[in-house]
Coordinates of C-alpha atoms in Angstrom, one line a residue:
M1 CA -5.9 204.1 -22.3
T2 CA -8.3 201.3 -23.4
S3 CA -10.9 199.6 -21.3
S4 CA -10.9 195.9 -20.6
P5 CA -11.9 193.9 -23.7
Q6 CA -14.8 191.6 -23.8
L7 CA -13.2 188.3 -24.5
T8 CA -14.8 185.2 -25.9
R9 CA -12.4 182.2 -26.0
R10 CA -12.7 179.1 -28.2
G11 CA -10.4 177.1 -26.0
L12 CA -6.7 177.5 -25.2
G13 CA -5.5 177.7 -28.8
A14 CA -8.2 180.0 -30.1
A15 CA -8.2 183.8 -30.4
A16 CA -10.0 186.2 -28.2
V17 CA -12.7 187.9 -30.3
L18 CA -13.4 191.5 -29.5
G19 CA -16.9 193.0 -29.8
A20 CA -15.4 196.1 -31.4
A21 CA -11.9 197.1 -32.6
A22 CA -9.9 198.6 -29.8
V23 CA -8.2 201.2 -32.0
P24 CA -9.3 202.8 -35.3
L25 CA -8.6 200.7 -38.3
A26 CA -8.6 203.4 -40.9
S27 CA -5.2 203.7 -42.7
V28 CA -3.5 207.0 -42.4
A29 CA -0.2 208.3 -43.9
P30 CA 2.7 207.4 -41.6
A31 CA 4.0 210.2 -39.6
V32 CA 7.7 211.2 -39.9
A33 CA 9.4 210.9 -36.5
A34 CA 11.8 213.6 -35.5
P35 CA 15.3 212.8 -36.7
A36 CA 18.0 212.2 -34.2
K37 CA 20.4 215.0 -33.3
G38 CA 22.6 215.6 -36.2
G39 CA 20.2 214.1 -38.7
H40 CA 18.3 215.7 -41.6
H41 CA 14.7 216.1 -42.5
G42 CA 12.5 217.0 -45.5
G43 CA 14.3 217.8 -48.8
D44 CA 17.8 217.8 -47.2
L45 CA 17.3 214.2 -46.1
D46 CA 16.0 213.2 -49.5
T47 CA 19.0 214.8 -51.3
Q48 CA 21.4 213.2 -48.9
V49 CA 19.9 209.8 -49.5
E50 CA 19.8 210.1 -53.3
E51 CA 23.4 211.3 -53.4
R52 CA 24.6 208.4 -51.4
L53 CA 22.5 205.9 -53.4
A54 CA 23.9 207.2 -56.7
A55 CA 27.4 206.7 -55.5
M56 CA 26.9 203.0 -54.5
S57 CA 27.9 200.0 -56.6
T58 CA 25.4 197.2 -57.2
E59 CA 27.4 195.0 -54.7
Q60 CA 27.2 197.7 -52.1
K61 CA 23.5 198.1 -52.6
I62 CA 23.0 194.3 -52.2
G63 CA 25.1 194.3 -49.0
Q64 CA 22.8 197.0 -47.5
L65 CA 20.0 194.5 -47.6
F66 CA 21.7 192.2 -45.0
I67 CA 22.1 192.3 -41.2
A68 CA 24.8 189.9 -40.2
V69 CA 26.0 188.2 -37.0
G70 CA 29.6 189.0 -36.4
Y71 CA 31.1 186.6 -33.9
G72 CA 33.9 187.6 -31.5
A73 CA 34.6 190.1 -28.7
T74 CA 36.4 192.3 -31.2
V75 CA 35.8 193.0 -34.9
D76 CA 39.3 191.7 -35.7
E77 CA 38.8 188.3 -34.1
A78 CA 38.6 185.3 -36.5
R79 CA 36.1 182.8 -35.1
E80 CA 35.0 179.5 -36.7
E81 CA 31.4 180.5 -36.2
N82 CA 32.0 183.2 -38.8
T83 CA 32.7 180.5 -41.4
T84 CA 30.5 180.7 -44.5
S85 CA 30.9 179.2 -47.9
A86 CA 33.4 182.0 -48.5
G87 CA 35.6 180.8 -45.5
V88 CA 36.4 182.1 -42.1
A89 CA 36.2 185.8 -41.6
T90 CA 36.5 188.5 -38.9
T91 CA 33.6 190.9 -38.4
A92 CA 35.7 193.6 -40.0
E93 CA 36.2 191.4 -43.1
I94 CA 32.5 190.7 -43.3
I95 CA 31.9 194.4 -43.4
S96 CA 34.5 195.2 -46.0
T97 CA 33.8 192.1 -48.2
H98 CA 30.0 191.9 -48.1
H99 CA 29.2 195.6 -47.6
V100 CA 26.5 194.7 -45.0
G101 CA 24.0 197.3 -43.9
G102 CA 24.3 196.3 -40.3
L103 CA 25.1 193.9 -37.6
I104 CA 23.2 192.3 -34.7
A105 CA 24.8 191.4 -31.3
F106 CA 24.1 188.5 -28.9
A107 CA 25.7 187.1 -25.8
W108 CA 26.2 183.7 -27.6
S109 CA 28.0 185.5 -30.5
G110 CA 30.5 186.9 -28.0
N111 CA 29.8 190.6 -28.6
V112 CA 28.3 191.5 -25.2
D113 CA 30.4 189.7 -22.6
S114 CA 30.8 193.1 -20.8
I115 CA 29.6 196.6 -21.4
E116 CA 33.1 197.8 -22.2
A117 CA 33.6 194.9 -24.7
A118 CA 30.2 195.6 -26.3
A119 CA 31.0 199.3 -26.7
G120 CA 34.4 198.4 -28.2
W121 CA 32.8 196.0 -30.6
T122 CA 30.3 198.5 -31.9
A123 CA 32.9 201.3 -32.2
G124 CA 35.3 198.8 -34.0
A125 CA 32.5 197.8 -36.4
Q126 CA 31.8 201.5 -37.3
R127 CA 35.5 202.2 -37.7
A128 CA 35.9 199.2 -40.0
A129 CA 33.0 200.4 -42.1
A130 CA 34.5 203.9 -42.4
E131 CA 37.9 202.5 -43.3
A132 CA 36.3 200.4 -46.1
G133 CA 34.4 203.4 -47.4
E134 CA 31.0 201.9 -46.5
V135 CA 27.9 203.5 -45.2
P136 CA 27.8 203.6 -41.4
L137 CA 26.2 200.5 -39.9
M138 CA 22.8 200.1 -38.3
I139 CA 23.9 198.0 -35.3
G140 CA 21.0 196.3 -33.7
I141 CA 20.1 194.1 -30.7
D142 CA 17.1 192.3 -29.2
E143 CA 16.7 194.4 -26.1
E144 CA 13.1 193.8 -25.1
R145 CA 14.1 193.6 -21.5
G146 CA 12.2 191.1 -19.3
V147 CA 13.0 187.6 -20.5
V148 CA 14.8 188.9 -23.7
K149 CA 17.7 191.0 -22.4
R150 CA 21.1 190.9 -24.1
L151 CA 23.2 193.6 -22.3
P152 CA 24.9 192.4 -19.2
A153 CA 25.1 194.2 -15.8
P154 CA 25.1 197.0 -15.0
A155 CA 22.4 197.5 -17.7
T156 CA 19.1 198.1 -15.9
A157 CA 17.0 194.9 -15.6
L158 CA 13.4 195.8 -16.4
P159 CA 10.4 193.6 -15.9
G160 CA 9.3 193.4 -19.6
A161 CA 6.2 194.0 -21.8
M162 CA 3.5 192.0 -19.9
A163 CA 4.5 193.7 -16.7
L164 CA 4.0 197.0 -18.4
G165 CA 0.6 195.7 -19.5
A166 CA -0.3 194.8 -16.0
S167 CA 0.6 198.3 -14.8
R168 CA -1.7 199.8 -17.5
S169 CA 0.8 202.7 -17.6
E170 CA 2.0 204.6 -20.6
V171 CA 4.2 206.6 -18.3
H172 CA 6.0 203.4 -17.2
A173 CA 6.2 202.3 -20.9
R174 CA 7.9 205.5 -21.8
R175 CA 10.2 205.4 -18.8
A176 CA 11.3 201.8 -19.6
A177 CA 11.9 202.7 -23.2
R178 CA 13.9 205.8 -22.2
I179 CA 16.1 203.8 -19.9
T180 CA 16.7 201.1 -22.6
A181 CA 17.3 203.6 -25.4
D182 CA 19.8 205.7 -23.4
E183 CA 21.7 202.6 -22.3
L184 CA 21.8 201.2 -25.9
A185 CA 23.0 204.5 -27.2
A186 CA 25.8 204.6 -24.6
V187 CA 27.1 201.3 -25.9
G188 CA 26.9 202.3 -29.6
F189 CA 23.8 200.5 -30.7
T190 CA 21.5 202.3 -33.1
Q191 CA 18.6 199.9 -33.6
N192 CA 16.5 197.9 -31.2
Y193 CA 14.4 195.0 -32.4
A194 CA 11.6 195.9 -30.1
P195 CA 8.9 196.5 -29.0
L196 CA 6.5 193.6 -29.7
C197 CA 3.1 194.4 -31.2
D198 CA 1.9 190.8 -30.9
V199 CA -1.4 190.4 -29.1
N200 CA -1.0 187.4 -26.9
V201 CA -4.5 185.7 -26.8
N202 CA -3.2 182.1 -26.6
A203 CA -2.1 180.8 -23.2
Q204 CA -0.3 177.9 -25.0
N205 CA 1.9 180.3 -26.9
P206 CA 5.4 178.9 -26.5
V207 CA 7.4 181.8 -27.9
I208 CA 5.6 185.1 -27.1
G209 CA 4.0 184.9 -23.6
V210 CA 5.3 187.7 -21.3
R211 CA 7.1 189.3 -24.2
S212 CA 3.7 190.7 -25.2
V213 CA 1.9 193.5 -23.4
G214 CA -1.2 191.3 -23.3
A215 CA -4.5 190.3 -24.9
D216 CA -6.1 193.7 -25.5
P217 CA -5.1 195.1 -29.0
G218 CA -5.7 198.7 -27.7
L219 CA -3.5 198.3 -24.7
V220 CA -0.8 196.7 -26.8
A221 CA -1.0 199.5 -29.3
D222 CA -0.9 202.2 -26.6
L223 CA 2.1 200.8 -24.8
A224 CA 4.1 199.7 -27.8
S225 CA 3.6 203.1 -29.5
A226 CA 4.6 204.9 -26.4
Q227 CA 7.8 202.9 -26.3
L228 CA 8.7 203.2 -30.0
R229 CA 8.2 207.0 -29.9
E230 CA 10.4 207.4 -26.9
A231 CA 13.1 205.2 -28.4
Q232 CA 13.2 207.1 -31.7
K233 CA 13.1 210.5 -29.9
R234 CA 16.3 209.4 -28.2
G235 CA 18.0 208.3 -31.5
I236 CA 17.4 204.6 -31.5
S237 CA 15.4 203.0 -34.4
A238 CA 12.5 201.0 -33.1
T239 CA 11.4 197.8 -34.8
V240 CA 7.9 196.5 -34.0
K241 CA 7.3 192.8 -34.4
H242 CA 6.2 190.2 -35.5
F243 CA 3.9 191.3 -38.5
P244 CA 1.1 190.4 -39.0
G245 CA 0.9 189.1 -35.4
H246 CA 2.5 186.1 -33.6
G247 CA 0.2 186.2 -30.6
D248 CA -2.1 183.2 -31.3
T249 CA 0.4 180.4 -32.1
A250 CA 1.0 177.1 -30.4
T251 CA 4.2 176.5 -32.4
D252 CA 7.5 178.2 -32.0
S253 CA 8.6 179.6 -35.4
H254 CA 12.2 178.9 -34.4
V255 CA 11.6 175.2 -34.8
G256 CA 8.5 175.0 -37.0
L257 CA 6.0 176.9 -39.2
P258 CA 3.0 178.1 -37.2
V259 CA -0.4 178.7 -38.8
I260 CA -2.7 181.5 -37.6
D261 CA -6.3 180.6 -38.4
H262 CA -7.9 183.9 -37.7
S263 CA -10.5 185.2 -40.1
R264 CA -9.8 188.5 -41.8
E265 CA -12.3 190.1 -39.4
E266 CA -10.4 188.7 -36.4
L267 CA -7.1 189.9 -37.8
D268 CA -8.6 193.4 -38.2
E269 CA -9.9 193.4 -34.6
I270 CA -7.1 191.6 -32.8
D271 CA -3.7 191.4 -34.6
L272 CA -3.4 194.3 -37.0
P273 CA -4.4 197.4 -34.8
P274 CA -1.1 197.7 -32.9
F275 CA 0.8 197.6 -36.2
R276 CA -1.5 200.2 -37.7
R277 CA -0.9 202.5 -34.7
A278 CA 2.9 202.0 -35.0
V279 CA 2.8 203.0 -38.6
E280 CA 0.7 206.1 -37.7
D281 CA 3.3 207.0 -35.1
G282 CA 6.3 206.8 -37.5
V283 CA 8.0 203.6 -36.6
D284 CA 11.3 203.1 -38.4
A285 CA 11.1 199.4 -39.1
I286 CA 8.7 196.4 -38.9
M287 CA 9.8 192.8 -38.5
T288 CA 8.0 190.0 -40.2
A289 CA 6.8 186.8 -38.7
H290 CA 7.5 183.3 -40.1
I291 CA 3.9 182.3 -39.8
V292 CA 1.3 181.2 -42.3
V293 CA -1.9 183.3 -42.3
P294 CA -4.4 181.8 -44.8
A295 CA -6.9 184.6 -44.4
L296 CA -4.3 187.0 -45.9
D297 CA -2.5 184.5 -48.2
D298 CA -3.7 181.0 -48.9
S299 CA -0.6 179.9 -50.7
G300 CA 0.9 178.3 -47.6
V301 CA 4.1 180.5 -47.6
P302 CA 5.1 182.3 -44.4
A303 CA 4.3 186.0 -44.1
T304 CA 8.0 186.8 -44.5
L305 CA 7.8 185.5 -48.1
S306 CA 4.3 186.6 -48.9
H307 CA 3.7 189.4 -51.4
P308 CA 0.0 189.7 -50.5
I309 CA 0.9 190.2 -46.8
L310 CA 4.0 192.4 -47.0
T311 CA 3.2 194.4 -50.1
G312 CA -0.6 194.0 -50.2
V313 CA -1.4 194.6 -46.6
L314 CA 1.6 196.3 -45.0
R315 CA 2.7 198.5 -47.8
E316 CA -0.5 199.2 -49.8
E317 CA -3.3 198.8 -47.2
I318 CA -1.7 200.1 -44.0
G319 CA 0.6 202.5 -45.8
F320 CA 4.0 201.6 -44.3
E321 CA 6.9 203.4 -46.0
G322 CA 9.7 202.4 -43.7
V323 CA 12.0 199.4 -43.6
I324 CA 10.6 195.9 -43.5
V325 CA 13.1 193.5 -41.9
T326 CA 12.7 189.8 -41.8
D327 CA 12.9 187.8 -38.6
S328 CA 16.0 185.6 -38.5
L329 CA 16.5 183.7 -41.7
A330 CA 18.2 180.9 -39.6
M331 CA 14.8 180.0 -38.1
E332 CA 13.2 176.9 -39.3
G333 CA 9.9 178.6 -39.9
V334 CA 11.2 180.3 -43.0
R335 CA 13.4 177.5 -44.3
T336 CA 10.7 174.9 -45.0
M337 CA 10.1 175.6 -48.6
F338 CA 13.2 177.2 -50.1
G339 CA 17.0 176.8 -49.9
D340 CA 19.1 179.4 -48.1
D341 CA 20.1 181.0 -51.4
R342 CA 16.5 181.4 -52.4
V343 CA 14.8 182.6 -49.2
P344 CA 16.2 186.1 -49.3
V345 CA 15.2 186.5 -53.0
E346 CA 11.6 185.4 -52.1
A347 CA 11.5 187.8 -49.2
I348 CA 12.6 190.7 -51.4
L349 CA 10.1 189.9 -54.1
A350 CA 7.5 189.8 -51.3
G351 CA 8.4 193.3 -50.2
A352 CA 11.0 192.9 -47.5
D353 CA 14.0 195.3 -47.4
Q354 CA 16.5 193.7 -45.0
M355 CA 17.4 190.1 -44.4
L356 CA 18.3 189.4 -40.8
M357 CA 20.9 186.7 -39.8
P358 CA 21.0 184.5 -42.9
P359 CA 22.5 181.1 -41.9
D360 CA 25.2 181.5 -44.6
L361 CA 25.8 185.1 -45.5
A362 CA 27.8 184.4 -48.6
V363 CA 25.1 182.0 -49.9
A364 CA 22.3 184.4 -49.2
I365 CA 24.1 187.3 -50.9
G366 CA 25.0 185.1 -53.8
G367 CA 21.3 184.2 -54.3
V368 CA 20.3 187.9 -54.4
R369 CA 23.2 188.8 -56.7
A370 CA 22.1 186.1 -59.1
A371 CA 18.5 187.4 -59.0
V372 CA 19.7 190.9 -59.7
E373 CA 21.9 189.8 -62.6
S374 CA 19.1 187.9 -64.2
G375 CA 16.6 190.8 -63.8
E376 CA 14.3 188.8 -61.5
I377 CA 15.1 191.6 -58.9
T378 CA 15.1 194.7 -61.0
A379 CA 17.5 197.6 -60.4
E380 CA 14.5 199.7 -59.5
R381 CA 13.3 197.2 -56.9
L382 CA 16.8 197.0 -55.4
D383 CA 17.0 200.8 -55.2
D384 CA 13.6 201.0 -53.5
S385 CA 14.9 198.9 -50.6
V386 CA 18.3 200.6 -50.4
R387 CA 16.6 204.0 -50.4
R388 CA 14.4 203.0 -47.5
I389 CA 17.4 201.7 -45.5
L390 CA 19.4 204.8 -46.2
R391 CA 16.5 207.0 -45.3
Q392 CA 16.2 205.2 -41.9
K393 CA 19.9 205.8 -41.3
A394 CA 19.6 209.4 -42.3
R395 CA 16.7 210.0 -39.9
R396 CA 18.8 208.7 -37.1
G397 CA 21.8 210.8 -38.1
L398 CA 24.0 207.9 -39.4
L399 CA 24.7 209.3 -42.8
D400 CA 26.5 212.2 -41.1
G401 CA 28.8 209.6 -39.4
A402 CA 28.7 206.9 -36.8
P403 CA 27.9 207.8 -33.2
E404 CA 30.9 208.5 -30.9
V405 CA 31.4 205.8 -28.2
D406 CA 33.9 205.7 -25.4
P407 CA 34.2 202.0 -24.4
G408 CA 36.1 202.9 -21.2
R409 CA 33.3 205.2 -20.0
A410 CA 30.2 203.4 -21.4
E411 CA 29.5 201.4 -18.2
R412 CA 29.2 204.5 -16.1
K413 CA 26.1 205.4 -18.1
L414 CA 24.1 202.2 -17.3
G415 CA 22.2 201.1 -14.3
G416 CA 22.1 204.5 -12.5
R417 CA 20.2 205.1 -9.3
D418 CA 17.2 206.7 -11.0
A419 CA 16.9 203.9 -13.5
L420 CA 16.9 201.3 -10.7
R421 CA 14.3 203.2 -8.7
A422 CA 12.1 203.4 -11.8
A423 CA 12.5 199.7 -12.4
E424 CA 11.3 198.9 -8.9
R425 CA 8.4 201.3 -9.2
I426 CA 7.3 199.6 -12.5
A427 CA 7.7 196.2 -10.9
G428 CA 5.5 197.1 -7.9
D429 CA 2.8 198.6 -10.1
A430 CA 2.9 195.5 -12.3
A431 CA 2.7 192.8 -9.5
T432 CA -0.8 191.3 -9.6
L433 CA -2.4 189.8 -6.5
L434 CA -4.5 186.9 -7.6
V435 CA -5.1 185.0 -4.3
E436 CA -5.1 186.9 -1.0
G437 CA -4.7 185.2 2.4
S438 CA -4.1 186.2 6.0
A439 CA -0.3 185.6 6.2
L440 CA 0.8 189.1 5.0
P441 CA 2.2 191.4 6.0
L442 CA 5.0 189.8 8.1
R443 CA 6.4 191.4 11.2
R444 CA 10.1 192.4 11.4
G445 CA 12.3 189.4 12.3
A446 CA 9.8 186.8 10.9
R447 CA 11.4 183.7 9.3
V448 CA 11.0 183.1 5.6
V449 CA 12.1 180.2 3.4
V450 CA 12.5 180.7 -0.4
L451 CA 12.1 177.6 -2.6
G452 CA 11.0 176.3 -6.0
A453 CA 11.9 177.7 -9.4
G454 CA 14.6 180.2 -10.2
S455 CA 18.3 179.9 -10.3
A456 CA 20.4 180.0 -7.1
A457 CA 21.3 183.6 -8.1
V458 CA 17.6 184.5 -8.4
Q459 CA 16.7 182.9 -5.1
D460 CA 19.7 184.5 -3.3
A461 CA 18.6 187.9 -4.7
L462 CA 15.2 187.4 -3.2
V463 CA 16.7 186.3 0.1
A464 CA 18.8 189.4 0.2
A465 CA 15.8 191.6 -0.6
L466 CA 13.8 190.0 2.2
E467 CA 16.7 190.5 4.6
D468 CA 16.9 194.2 3.6
R469 CA 13.3 194.4 4.7
G470 CA 14.2 193.2 8.2
L471 CA 13.2 189.5 7.8
E472 CA 15.2 186.3 8.6
A473 CA 15.4 184.7 5.2
S474 CA 17.1 181.6 3.7
R475 CA 17.0 179.4 0.6
G476 CA 15.8 175.9 1.1
A477 CA 13.7 172.9 0.0
A478 CA 9.9 172.4 0.6
A479 CA 10.6 170.4 3.8
D480 CA 12.5 173.4 5.2
A481 CA 9.2 175.4 5.2
A482 CA 8.1 173.6 8.4
G483 CA 8.2 175.9 11.3
A484 CA 8.8 179.0 9.2
D485 CA 6.5 182.0 9.3
L486 CA 6.2 182.0 5.5
A487 CA 7.3 179.9 2.5
V488 CA 7.8 181.9 -0.7
A489 CA 7.4 179.3 -3.5
L490 CA 8.6 180.4 -6.9
T491 CA 7.4 179.1 -10.2
S492 CA 8.4 180.0 -13.8
S493 CA 6.8 178.6 -16.9
S494 CA 7.5 179.3 -20.5
S495 CA 4.0 178.3 -21.6
F496 CA 0.6 177.4 -20.0
V497 CA 1.8 174.2 -18.2
T498 CA 3.8 174.7 -15.1
P499 CA 6.7 172.2 -14.8
A500 CA 5.7 169.3 -12.5
A501 CA 8.7 169.6 -10.2
Q502 CA 7.7 173.2 -9.4
V503 CA 4.1 172.2 -8.7
T504 CA 5.3 169.5 -6.4
A505 CA 7.5 171.9 -4.5
V506 CA 4.6 174.3 -3.9
K507 CA 2.3 171.5 -2.8
E508 CA 4.9 170.0 -0.5
A509 CA 5.6 173.3 1.2
A510 CA 1.8 173.9 1.7
A511 CA 1.6 170.4 3.3
T512 CA 3.9 171.5 6.1
G513 CA 1.2 173.8 7.4
T514 CA 3.3 176.9 6.8
P515 CA 1.5 179.7 4.9
V516 CA 2.7 179.7 1.3
L517 CA 3.2 182.8 -0.9
H518 CA 3.3 181.6 -4.5
A519 CA 5.0 184.0 -6.9
A520 CA 4.9 183.4 -10.7
L521 CA 8.2 184.7 -12.1
R522 CA 7.2 184.5 -15.7
N523 CA 3.7 183.5 -17.1
P524 CA 0.9 184.3 -14.8
Y525 CA -0.9 181.0 -15.6
D526 CA 0.9 179.0 -12.9
V527 CA -1.7 180.0 -10.3
V528 CA -4.2 177.4 -11.6
H529 CA -1.7 174.5 -11.4
V530 CA -0.1 174.9 -8.0
G531 CA -3.0 174.0 -5.7
E532 CA -4.3 175.9 -2.7
V533 CA -1.9 178.5 -1.3
D534 CA -2.3 181.4 1.1
T535 CA -1.3 184.1 -1.4
S536 CA -0.5 184.1 -5.1
I537 CA 1.1 186.9 -7.0
A538 CA 2.1 187.2 -10.7
L539 CA 5.3 189.1 -11.1
Y540 CA 5.9 188.5 -14.9
S541 CA 9.7 188.7 -14.2
D542 CA 12.6 187.4 -12.2
A543 CA 14.5 190.7 -12.5
R544 CA 16.1 192.1 -9.4
C545 CA 13.5 194.9 -9.3
S546 CA 10.6 192.4 -9.3
L547 CA 12.2 190.4 -6.5
R548 CA 12.7 193.6 -4.5
A549 CA 9.1 194.6 -5.1
L550 CA 8.0 191.1 -3.9
A551 CA 10.0 191.6 -0.7
G552 CA 8.2 194.9 -0.2
I553 CA 4.9 193.3 -0.7
V554 CA 5.7 190.7 2.0
V555 CA 6.3 193.4 4.7
G556 CA 3.4 195.6 3.5
R557 CA 5.6 198.4 2.1
V558 CA 4.6 197.8 -1.5
S559 CA 1.1 197.5 -2.8
P560 CA 0.7 195.0 -5.7
A561 CA -1.2 197.3 -8.0
G562 CA -1.2 195.3 -11.3
R563 CA -4.2 193.9 -13.1
L564 CA -4.1 190.9 -15.4
P565 CA -3.4 191.8 -19.0
V566 CA -4.5 188.4 -20.1
A567 CA -7.2 186.0 -19.1
I568 CA -6.1 182.8 -17.2
P569 CA -7.9 179.6 -18.3
T570 CA -8.8 176.8 -15.8
A571 CA -6.1 174.1 -15.5
D572 CA -8.0 171.8 -17.9
G573 CA -8.5 174.6 -20.4
T574 CA -12.2 174.3 -20.5
G575 CA -13.1 177.6 -18.8
E576 CA -11.8 180.8 -17.4
A577 CA -10.3 180.9 -13.9
F578 CA -9.3 184.6 -13.8
A579 CA -10.7 187.2 -16.1
Y580 CA -8.8 189.8 -18.0
G581 CA -8.3 192.7 -15.6
A582 CA -8.4 190.6 -12.4
G583 CA -6.2 191.8 -9.5
L584 CA -6.9 192.2 -5.8
G585 CA -4.2 194.8 -5.0

């Protein structure tokens, strides 16, 4: 485990500069992770891949380069959202017509309304691929846990990456990855677009934040690699993201094109070490970032479309031989310079292998087909990408056939007692005490009012957890704090600035004279905005396990053991209020 970095900040939007790199920067040949049960290795794997490649048509090879969204609760459901320039299609028709290499699932696309439905959808997709004579699919999902969690209950709600960073525990990182991988496998998923290798050194970052382990490259590398190794050991392809590092941006690449102004030296010290470690540890896939990095490519194109970044740095310098997958091609950050037919061509020429979620699948495939027919994308270049994709599938056993999934029994394998206990243990070890007063612990029967941020469901879950600890708890407004023994005021911010209404609620509760326990449910920066409180704790999460850990802290049954994995600036951004590693527990 790494020691705390020495951070020098150049204001809120600047990078933290380390005195020395936290992990070795020398490139080494990527390790080959153990194949999943039923997979192949060595010469057998190569033979299997080459035989499958030789049997594929050009159209099938092009299709392997695409990961599509298939809308609907079943693969036979025709939904208007599946409409492309080729017309409305079911997910099964997308598979058979476009020969796609994989699919990605979301709640908003209707694939994961329930665990049974999600398992039925993945099984149906693999069945459709088999019936069409296609290669088994890589079916992926963004299951980072924490704030990015796709599977519904009873999937285990875990605190997320920054909570793991606060715990400083590789054991917890492996445990979280094991729970997630086993639950994904039970539902039929074969690839997870996680973990993040972004080093979050910018408090203003609107898109990464608690999705990152933190601000220390060594800590990020340690925990991300622990997670990717555990996932792949359990048959789930890991995908680290977002190369070459999205941690120091003040723009969300979903809606704009961020620029990372790090020097090459800063990139080598801050952003690249976690990706180097992931390559050393045999990660299956690396996702690109839609960000401009002038120190690596001064052309102004995003990294996703940059040959110097993807081929020059990732392939040739770092030595990555696995699959390079783009971030979603529907995001604005990659659509600022080229049309939707041209973006995938530019990505392939840059060195990418798989195109994730093109906004119009037929248009995107048509663009690649035209480039192949003209010779702009050579047959050799096409085969290179398909070979890497097939090799990934072979390593996870997919070329031997799709995994067997029983939709009716899948739910029984999620959210077990051991997983829930592990989640609470992680949450307690992550909770970071930043301000310590005299109000805690409370005696049995004390009256507590819960107020502020969080949905009614979140607040009710905390009330229930407090009642389980023997307290008289209720949900209310700031004025209801008067006369209570404690007010628990919740905040939740997606960036550095805490919403004004939340700040007001905390201050009004404090004005009643009742001791206030402030709990930050997401970013830890809220503590510098809410004014004077008796106690302040960063939870990094509003998951049930974090709320139960908070209730345990209130009665003295849980010790908040976390230490900040990021520094917290002063409210005006001119100084540092809490140093990296702070924590009073």
